[in-house]
Coordinates of C-alpha atoms and ligand atoms in Angstrom, one line a residue:
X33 CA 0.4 -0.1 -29.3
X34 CA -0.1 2.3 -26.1
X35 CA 2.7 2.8 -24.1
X36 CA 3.0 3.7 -20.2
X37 CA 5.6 4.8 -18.1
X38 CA 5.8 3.2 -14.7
X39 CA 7.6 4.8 -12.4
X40 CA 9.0 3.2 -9.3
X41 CA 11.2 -0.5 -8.1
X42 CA 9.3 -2.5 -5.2
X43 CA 7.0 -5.4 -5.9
X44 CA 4.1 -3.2 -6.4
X45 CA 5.4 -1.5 -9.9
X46 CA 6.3 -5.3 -10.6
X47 CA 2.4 -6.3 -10.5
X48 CA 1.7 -3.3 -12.3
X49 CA 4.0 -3.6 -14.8
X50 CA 3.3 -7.0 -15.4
X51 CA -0.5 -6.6 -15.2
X52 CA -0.2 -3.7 -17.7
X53 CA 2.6 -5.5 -20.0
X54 CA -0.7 -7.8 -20.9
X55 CA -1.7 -5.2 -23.4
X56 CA 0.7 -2.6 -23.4
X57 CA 4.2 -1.3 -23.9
X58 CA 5.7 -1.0 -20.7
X59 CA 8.6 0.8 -19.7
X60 CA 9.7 0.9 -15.8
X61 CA 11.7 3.2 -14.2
X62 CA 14.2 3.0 -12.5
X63 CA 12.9 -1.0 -12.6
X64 CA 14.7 -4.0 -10.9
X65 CA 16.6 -7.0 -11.7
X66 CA 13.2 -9.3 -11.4
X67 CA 11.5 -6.9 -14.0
X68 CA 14.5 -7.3 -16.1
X69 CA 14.4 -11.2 -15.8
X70 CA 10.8 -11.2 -16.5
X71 CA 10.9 -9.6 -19.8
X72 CA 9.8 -6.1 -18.8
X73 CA 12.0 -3.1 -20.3
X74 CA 13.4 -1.4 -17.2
X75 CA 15.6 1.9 -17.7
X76 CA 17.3 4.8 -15.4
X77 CA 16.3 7.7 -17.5
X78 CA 14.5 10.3 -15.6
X79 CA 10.4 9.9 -16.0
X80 CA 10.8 13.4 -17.2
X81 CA 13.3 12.5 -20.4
X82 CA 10.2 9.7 -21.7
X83 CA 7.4 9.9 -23.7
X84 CA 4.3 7.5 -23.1
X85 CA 0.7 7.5 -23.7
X86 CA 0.3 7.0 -19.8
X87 CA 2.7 7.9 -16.8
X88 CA 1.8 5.6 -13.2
X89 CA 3.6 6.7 -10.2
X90 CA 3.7 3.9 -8.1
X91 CA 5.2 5.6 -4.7
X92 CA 4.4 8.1 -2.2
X93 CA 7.8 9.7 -2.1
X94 CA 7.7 11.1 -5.5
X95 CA 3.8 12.2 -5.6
X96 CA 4.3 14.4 -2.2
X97 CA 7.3 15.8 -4.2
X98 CA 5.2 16.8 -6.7
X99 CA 6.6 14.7 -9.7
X100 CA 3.1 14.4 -10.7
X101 CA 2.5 18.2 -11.1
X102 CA 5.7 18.4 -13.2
X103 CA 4.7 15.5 -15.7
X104 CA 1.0 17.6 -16.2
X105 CA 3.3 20.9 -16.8
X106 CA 5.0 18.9 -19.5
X107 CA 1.4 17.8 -21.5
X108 CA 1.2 14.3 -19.8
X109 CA -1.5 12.1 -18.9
X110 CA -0.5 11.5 -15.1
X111 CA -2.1 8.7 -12.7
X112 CA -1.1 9.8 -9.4
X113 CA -2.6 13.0 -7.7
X114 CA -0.5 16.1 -7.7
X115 CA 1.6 17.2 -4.0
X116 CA -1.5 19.5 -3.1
X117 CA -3.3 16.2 -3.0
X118 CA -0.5 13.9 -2.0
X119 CA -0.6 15.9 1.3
X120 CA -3.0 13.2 2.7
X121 CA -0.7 10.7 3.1
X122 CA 2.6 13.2 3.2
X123 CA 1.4 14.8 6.7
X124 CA -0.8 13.2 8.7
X125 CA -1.5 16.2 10.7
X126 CA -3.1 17.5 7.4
X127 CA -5.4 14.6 6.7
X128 CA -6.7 14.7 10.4
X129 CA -7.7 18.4 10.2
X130 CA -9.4 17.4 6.5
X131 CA -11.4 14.3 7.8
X132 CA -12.6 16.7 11.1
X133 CA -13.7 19.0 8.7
X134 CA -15.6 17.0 6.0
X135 CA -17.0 14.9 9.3
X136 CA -15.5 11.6 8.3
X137 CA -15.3 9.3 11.3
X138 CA -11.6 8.5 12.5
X139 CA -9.9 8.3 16.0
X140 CA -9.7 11.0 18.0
X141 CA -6.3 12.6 17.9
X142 CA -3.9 14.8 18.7
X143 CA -0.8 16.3 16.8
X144 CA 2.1 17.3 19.1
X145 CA 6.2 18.8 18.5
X146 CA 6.2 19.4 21.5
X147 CA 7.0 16.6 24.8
X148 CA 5.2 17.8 27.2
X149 CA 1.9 18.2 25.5
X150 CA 2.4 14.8 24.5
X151 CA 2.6 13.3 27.4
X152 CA 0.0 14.9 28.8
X153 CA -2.1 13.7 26.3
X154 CA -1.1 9.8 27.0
X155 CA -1.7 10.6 30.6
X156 CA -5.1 11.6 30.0
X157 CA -5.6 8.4 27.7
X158 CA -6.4 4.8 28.4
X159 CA -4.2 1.6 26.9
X160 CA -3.8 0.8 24.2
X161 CA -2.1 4.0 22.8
X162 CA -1.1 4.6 19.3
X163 CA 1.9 6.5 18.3
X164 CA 2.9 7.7 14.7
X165 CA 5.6 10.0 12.7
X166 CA 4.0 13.0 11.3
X167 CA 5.7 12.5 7.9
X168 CA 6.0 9.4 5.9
X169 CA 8.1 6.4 7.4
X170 CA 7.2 3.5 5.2
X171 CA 4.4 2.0 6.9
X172 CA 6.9 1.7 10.0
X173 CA 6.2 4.8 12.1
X174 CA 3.1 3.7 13.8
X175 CA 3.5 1.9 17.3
X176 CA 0.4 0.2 19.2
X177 CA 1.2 -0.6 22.7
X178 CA -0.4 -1.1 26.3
X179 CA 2.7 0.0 27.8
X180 CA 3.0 4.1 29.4
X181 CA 6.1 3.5 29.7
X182 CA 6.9 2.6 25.7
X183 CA 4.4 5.4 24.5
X184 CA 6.9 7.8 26.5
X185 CA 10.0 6.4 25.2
X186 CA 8.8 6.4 21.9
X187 CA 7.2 9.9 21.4
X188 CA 10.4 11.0 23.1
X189 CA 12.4 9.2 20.7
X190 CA 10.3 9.9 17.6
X191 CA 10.2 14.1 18.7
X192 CA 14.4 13.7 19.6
X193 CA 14.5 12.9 15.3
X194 CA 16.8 9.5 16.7
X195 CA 14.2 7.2 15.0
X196 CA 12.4 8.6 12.1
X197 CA 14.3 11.9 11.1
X198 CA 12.6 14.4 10.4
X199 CA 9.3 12.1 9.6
X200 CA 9.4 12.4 13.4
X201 CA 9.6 16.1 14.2
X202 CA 5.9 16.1 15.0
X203 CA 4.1 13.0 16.2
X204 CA 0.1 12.2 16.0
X205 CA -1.2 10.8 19.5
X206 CA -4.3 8.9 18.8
X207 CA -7.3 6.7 20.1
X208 CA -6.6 2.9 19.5
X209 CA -9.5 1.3 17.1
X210 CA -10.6 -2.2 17.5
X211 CA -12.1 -4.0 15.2
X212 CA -11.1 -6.0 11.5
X213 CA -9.3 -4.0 9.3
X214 CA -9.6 -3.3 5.6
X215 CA -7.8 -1.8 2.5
X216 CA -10.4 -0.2 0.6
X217 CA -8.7 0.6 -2.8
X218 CA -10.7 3.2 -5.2
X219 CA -10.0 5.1 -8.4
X220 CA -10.6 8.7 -8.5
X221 CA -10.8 10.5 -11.5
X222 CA -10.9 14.1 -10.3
X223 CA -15.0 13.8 -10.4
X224 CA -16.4 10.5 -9.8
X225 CA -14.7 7.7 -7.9
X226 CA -15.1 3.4 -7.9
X227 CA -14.0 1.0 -5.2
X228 CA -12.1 -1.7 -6.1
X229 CA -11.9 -5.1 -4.7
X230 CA -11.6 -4.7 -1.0
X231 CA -8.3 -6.2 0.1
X232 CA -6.6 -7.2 3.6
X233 CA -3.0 -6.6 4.7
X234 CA -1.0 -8.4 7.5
X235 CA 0.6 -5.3 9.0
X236 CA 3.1 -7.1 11.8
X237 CA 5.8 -9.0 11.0
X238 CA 5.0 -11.8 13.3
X239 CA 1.8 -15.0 13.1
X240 CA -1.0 -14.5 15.0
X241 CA -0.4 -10.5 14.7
X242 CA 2.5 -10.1 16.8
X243 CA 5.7 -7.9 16.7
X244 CA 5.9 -4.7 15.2
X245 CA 4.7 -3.0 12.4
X246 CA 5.8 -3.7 8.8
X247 CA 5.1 -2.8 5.3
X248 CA 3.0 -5.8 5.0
X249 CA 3.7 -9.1 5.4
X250 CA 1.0 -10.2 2.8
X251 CA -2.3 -9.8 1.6
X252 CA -5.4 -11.5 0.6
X253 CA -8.5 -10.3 -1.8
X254 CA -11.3 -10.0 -1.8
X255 CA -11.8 -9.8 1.5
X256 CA -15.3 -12.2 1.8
X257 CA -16.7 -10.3 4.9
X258 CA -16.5 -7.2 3.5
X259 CA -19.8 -7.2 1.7
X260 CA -20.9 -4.9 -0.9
X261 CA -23.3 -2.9 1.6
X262 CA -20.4 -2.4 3.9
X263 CA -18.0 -1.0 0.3
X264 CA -21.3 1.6 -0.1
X265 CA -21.0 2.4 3.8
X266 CA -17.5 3.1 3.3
X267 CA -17.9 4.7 0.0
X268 CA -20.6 7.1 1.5
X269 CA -19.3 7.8 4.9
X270 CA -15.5 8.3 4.2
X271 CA -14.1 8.2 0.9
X272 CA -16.7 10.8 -0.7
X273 CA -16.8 13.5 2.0
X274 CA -13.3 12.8 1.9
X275 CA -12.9 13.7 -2.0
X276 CA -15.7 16.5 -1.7
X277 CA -13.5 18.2 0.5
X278 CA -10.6 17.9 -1.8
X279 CA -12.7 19.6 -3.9
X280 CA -13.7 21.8 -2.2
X281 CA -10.1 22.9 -2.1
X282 CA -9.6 23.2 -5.6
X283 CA -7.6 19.5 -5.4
X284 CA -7.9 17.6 -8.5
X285 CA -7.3 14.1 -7.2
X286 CA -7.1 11.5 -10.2
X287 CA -5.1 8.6 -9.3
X288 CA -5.8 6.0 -6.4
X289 CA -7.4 6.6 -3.0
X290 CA -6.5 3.8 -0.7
X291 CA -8.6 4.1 2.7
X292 CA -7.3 1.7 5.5
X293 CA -10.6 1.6 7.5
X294 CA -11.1 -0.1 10.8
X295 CA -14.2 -1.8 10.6
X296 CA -15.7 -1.2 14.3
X297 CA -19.2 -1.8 16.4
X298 CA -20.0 2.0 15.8
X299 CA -18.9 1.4 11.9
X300 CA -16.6 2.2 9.5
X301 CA -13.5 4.3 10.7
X302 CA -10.6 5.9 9.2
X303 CA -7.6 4.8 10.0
X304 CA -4.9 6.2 7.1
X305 CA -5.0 7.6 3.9
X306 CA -2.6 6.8 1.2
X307 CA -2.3 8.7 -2.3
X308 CA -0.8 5.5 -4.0
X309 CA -1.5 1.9 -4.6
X310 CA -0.8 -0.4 -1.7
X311 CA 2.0 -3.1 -1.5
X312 CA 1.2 -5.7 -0.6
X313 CA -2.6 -5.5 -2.0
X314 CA -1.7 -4.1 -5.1
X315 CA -0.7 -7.8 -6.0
X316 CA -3.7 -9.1 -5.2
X317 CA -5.9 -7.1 -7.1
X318 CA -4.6 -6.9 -10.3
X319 CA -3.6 -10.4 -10.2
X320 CA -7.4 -11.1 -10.1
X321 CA -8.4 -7.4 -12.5
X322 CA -10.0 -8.9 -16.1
X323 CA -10.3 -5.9 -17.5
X324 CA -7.5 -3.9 -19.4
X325 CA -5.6 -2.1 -16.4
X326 CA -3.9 0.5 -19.2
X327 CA -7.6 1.2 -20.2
X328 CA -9.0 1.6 -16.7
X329 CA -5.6 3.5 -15.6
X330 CA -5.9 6.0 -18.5
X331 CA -9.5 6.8 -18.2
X332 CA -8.8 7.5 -14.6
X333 CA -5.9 9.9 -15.4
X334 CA -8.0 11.1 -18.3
X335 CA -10.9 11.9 -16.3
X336 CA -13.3 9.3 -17.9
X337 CA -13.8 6.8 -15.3
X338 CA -17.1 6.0 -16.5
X339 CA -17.3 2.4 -15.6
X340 CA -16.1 0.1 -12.6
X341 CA -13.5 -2.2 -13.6
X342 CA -14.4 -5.9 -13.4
X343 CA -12.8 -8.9 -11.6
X344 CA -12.3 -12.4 -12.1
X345 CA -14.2 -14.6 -9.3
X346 CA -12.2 -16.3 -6.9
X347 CA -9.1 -14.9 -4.9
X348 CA -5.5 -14.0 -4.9
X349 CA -3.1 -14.6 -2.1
X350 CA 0.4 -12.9 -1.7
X351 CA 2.8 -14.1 0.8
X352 CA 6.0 -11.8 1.7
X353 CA 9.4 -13.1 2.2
X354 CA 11.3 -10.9 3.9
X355 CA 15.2 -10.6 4.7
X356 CA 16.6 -11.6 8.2
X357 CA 16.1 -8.5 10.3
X358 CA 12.9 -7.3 8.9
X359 CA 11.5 -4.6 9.7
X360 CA 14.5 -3.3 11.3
X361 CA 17.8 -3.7 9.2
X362 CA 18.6 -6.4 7.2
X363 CA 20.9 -8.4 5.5
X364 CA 21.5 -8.4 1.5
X365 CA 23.4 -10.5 -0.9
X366 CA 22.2 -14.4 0.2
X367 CA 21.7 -16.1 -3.0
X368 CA 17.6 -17.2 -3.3
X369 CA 17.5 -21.0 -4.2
X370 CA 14.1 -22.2 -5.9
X371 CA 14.4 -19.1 -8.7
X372 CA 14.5 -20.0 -12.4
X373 CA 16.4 -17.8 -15.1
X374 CA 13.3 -15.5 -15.6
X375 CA 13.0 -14.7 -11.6
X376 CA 10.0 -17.0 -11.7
X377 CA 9.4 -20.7 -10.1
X378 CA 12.0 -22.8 -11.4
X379 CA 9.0 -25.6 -11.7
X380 CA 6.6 -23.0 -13.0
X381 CA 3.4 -22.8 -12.7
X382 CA 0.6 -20.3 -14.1
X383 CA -1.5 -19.6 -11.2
X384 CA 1.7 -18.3 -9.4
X385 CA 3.3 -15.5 -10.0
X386 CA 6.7 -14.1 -8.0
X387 CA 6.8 -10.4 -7.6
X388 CA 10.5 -8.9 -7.3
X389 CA 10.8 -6.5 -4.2
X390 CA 14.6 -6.6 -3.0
X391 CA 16.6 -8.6 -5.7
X392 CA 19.5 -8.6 -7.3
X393 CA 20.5 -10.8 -10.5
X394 CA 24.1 -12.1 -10.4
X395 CA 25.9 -14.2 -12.4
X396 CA 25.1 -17.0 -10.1
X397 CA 21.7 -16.2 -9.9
X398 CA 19.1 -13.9 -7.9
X399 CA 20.8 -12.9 -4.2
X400 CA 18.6 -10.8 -1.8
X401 CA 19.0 -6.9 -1.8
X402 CA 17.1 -6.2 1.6
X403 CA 13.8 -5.3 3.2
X404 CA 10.7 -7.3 1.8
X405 CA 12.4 -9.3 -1.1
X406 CA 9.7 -11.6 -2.8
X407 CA 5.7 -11.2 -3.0
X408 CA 4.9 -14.7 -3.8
X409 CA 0.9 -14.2 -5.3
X410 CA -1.0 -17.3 -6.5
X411 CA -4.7 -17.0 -7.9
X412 CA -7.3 -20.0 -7.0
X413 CA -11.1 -20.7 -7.2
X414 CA -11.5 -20.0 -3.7
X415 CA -9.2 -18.4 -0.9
X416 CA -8.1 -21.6 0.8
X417 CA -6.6 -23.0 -3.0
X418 CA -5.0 -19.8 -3.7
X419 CA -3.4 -20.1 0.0
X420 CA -2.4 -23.5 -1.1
X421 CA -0.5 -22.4 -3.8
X422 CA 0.9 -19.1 -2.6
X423 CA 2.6 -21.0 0.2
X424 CA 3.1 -24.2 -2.3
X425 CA 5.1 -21.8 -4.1
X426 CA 6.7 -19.7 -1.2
X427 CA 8.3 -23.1 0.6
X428 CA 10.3 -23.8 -2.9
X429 CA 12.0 -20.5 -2.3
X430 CA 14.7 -20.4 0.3
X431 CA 17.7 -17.9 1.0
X432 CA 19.1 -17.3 4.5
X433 CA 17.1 -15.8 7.7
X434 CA 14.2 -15.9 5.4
X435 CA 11.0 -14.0 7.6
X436 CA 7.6 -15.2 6.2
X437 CA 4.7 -15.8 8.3
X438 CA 2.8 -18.8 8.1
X439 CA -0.7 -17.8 8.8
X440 CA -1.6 -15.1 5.8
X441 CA -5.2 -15.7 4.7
X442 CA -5.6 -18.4 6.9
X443 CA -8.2 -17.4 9.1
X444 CA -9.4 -14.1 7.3
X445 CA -11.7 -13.1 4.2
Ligands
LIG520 P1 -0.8 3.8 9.5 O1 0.6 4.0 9.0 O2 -1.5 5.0 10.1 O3 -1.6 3.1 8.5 O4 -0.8 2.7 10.6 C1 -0.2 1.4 10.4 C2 -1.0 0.3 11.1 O5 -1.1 0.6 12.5 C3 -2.5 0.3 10.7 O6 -2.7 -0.4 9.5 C4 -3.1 -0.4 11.9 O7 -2.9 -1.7 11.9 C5 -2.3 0.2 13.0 N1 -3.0 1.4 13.6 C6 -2.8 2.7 13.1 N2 -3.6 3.6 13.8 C7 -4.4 2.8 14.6 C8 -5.4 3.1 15.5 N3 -5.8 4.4 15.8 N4 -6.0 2.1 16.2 C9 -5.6 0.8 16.0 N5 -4.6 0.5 15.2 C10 -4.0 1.5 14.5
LIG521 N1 0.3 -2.3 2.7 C1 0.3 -1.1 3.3 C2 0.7 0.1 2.5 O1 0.9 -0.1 1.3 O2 0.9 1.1 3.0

């Protein structure tokens, strides 16, 4: 039997590793408690100290430190692009100046370290006004507001390093898009490239779209109105000029593309790239992937992507629970009622699967660890049953200060 390395903790190298355990040997680095419970070999060895048929690299942090690169240097089949690649997502300064030159449509923008400029900028703008960390910040740098006054105050506290670090040292400035918005998911292989299922996050932590930003609060797929003409517009429009240019710059990007597009009356726009899967979708597409995910991963790496990968009909839903405080800090160590032994349902049942993202196991049972905690995804014939049974599932979970919205997939797809 294969074997693959999957490197990374959250609920995304769960759904992976899970999806992938289906036909494979799967090792997970450094793993969690809910991988553990679940039957899924989880060690701290460095990625570097394994051997595997197949290494996935499930966050950004490592690929824009190049851990990719190192694995290739070693002989290793690699999904995940290398840190010349990885730059997309690293600096977002970078991928603006890469999209104006392959003539991909995105907001207009501007990239400032310096106060001032900024605000002259935002004085030149009209509400709303968008605000984001150069570097990487978790999916929490980006604020959208109609306020002046909290653009200011938050460039001056993103450039002052108080809120983000160094992520912060430089901040992008940008026109506000309207419109739906989509995760568009494809597989590169360093030549040709596939789209997966399009997918939706629910980026603010609050219902009906409210409060700030967050990881994701859940996801759905596929999303309905997306239809296939629109996946060509996108395909044609952003993601291949995108991946020319790459090219172009002697980049060989094999690993996953994932194009946040805002899907507006003049068409498709760019939002964000990222150089990884995303978390919360990630659970919803290979929940609903048919084919074999170590096959379709490998050829990827391998660069052999000769074929789309196929999809069950129907849907997938994932609903996030969060701990109290989320997005900003949050508490850890409430126990988690509604668990059984193997970090699954305690009344199982096989359309629903719980995805570990901040646990830990005790001897009394799973407690929270922080941040998003559970990614409660349920599979259905249609969107509104797989709804149905994602928050089924999620309302026989409790722990304390528990954040969940109540409205994922409910008027979307
Ligand atoms: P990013 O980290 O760039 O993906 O931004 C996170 C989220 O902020 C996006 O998923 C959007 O919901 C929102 N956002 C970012 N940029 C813009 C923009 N230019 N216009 C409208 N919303 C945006
Ligand atoms: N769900 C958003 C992300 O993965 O960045």
């Amino acid at each position: 039997m294969s074997r693959v390395v999957v490197v990374g903790s959250g609920g995304r190298e769960h759904a992976l590793a899970w999806a992938l355990a289906k036909s494979t040997q799967v090792i997970v680095t450094p793993g969690s408690d809910g991988m553990r419970a679940q039957g899924i070999f989880c060690t701290s060895a460095s990625p570097l100290d394994l051997d595997a048929d197949l290494f996935v690299i499930g966050p950004e942090t490592p690929l824009v430190a190049g851990l990719a690169d190192t694995l290739r240097a070693q002989g290793k089949l690699v999904f995940g692009p290398g840190a010349d690649g990885a730059q997309l997502e690293g600096s977002k300064a970078y991928m603006k100046d890469l999209l104006a030159l392959a003539n991909v449509p995105t907001a207009d923008y501007g990239s400032f370290d310096n106060q001032d400029d900024a605000f002259a900028m935002l004085a030149r703008m009209k509400a709303p006004y968008v605000i984001k960390t150069n570097g990487l910040a978790a999916g929490k740098g980006v604020l959208v507001t109609d306020s002046l006054e909290e653009a200011r105050e938050d460039v001056k506290e993103k450039l002052s390093g108080r809120s983000f670090g160094d992520a912060g040292s430089s901040v992008v400035i940008e026109e506000c898009l309207i419109g739906h918005e989509c995760s568009l998911l494809v597989l590169c292989d360093g030549t040709r490239v596939v789209p997966l299922i399009p997918a939706q996050d629910f980026k603010r932590v609050a219902d009906g779209d409210h409060g700030p930003n967050t990881g994701g609060m859940g996801a759905l797929a596929p999303l309905q109105s997306m239809t296939e003409a629109m996946v060509a517009d996108v395909m044609e429009r952003i993601v291949e000029p995108t991946l020319r240019e790459l090219r172009h710059r002697g980049i060989d990007y094999r690993g996953v593309l994932y194009a946040g597009v805002m899907l507006t009356v003049d068409g498709p726009k760019l939002l964000e790239y990222n150089v990884r899967f995303g978390d919360p979708e990630t659970q919803v597409i290979v929940a609903l992937i048919s084919d074999n995910l170590f096959s379709v991963l490998s050829a990827t790496a391998d660069g052999r992507l000769f074929d789309p990968p196929r999809f069950f009909d129907g849907a997938a839903v994932t609903v996030i629970l969060a701990a109290e405080g989320y997005p900003g800090a949050t508490s850890a160590g409430d126990p988690i009622s509604g668990l059984g032994d193997d970090g699954q349902l305690a009344k199982y049942d096989d359309a629903v699967t719980i995805f570990h993202a901040g646990t830990k196991k005790t001897d009394d049972g799973f407690v929270t660890a922080g941040g998003r905690v559970l990614n409660v995804t349920a599979v259905g014939a249609t969107l509104s049953e797989a709804r149905e049974r994602a928050y089924g599932a999620a309302n026989k979970i409790s722990f304390r200060g528990c954040v969940m919205r109540t409205d994922i997939a409910s008027r979307h797809g």
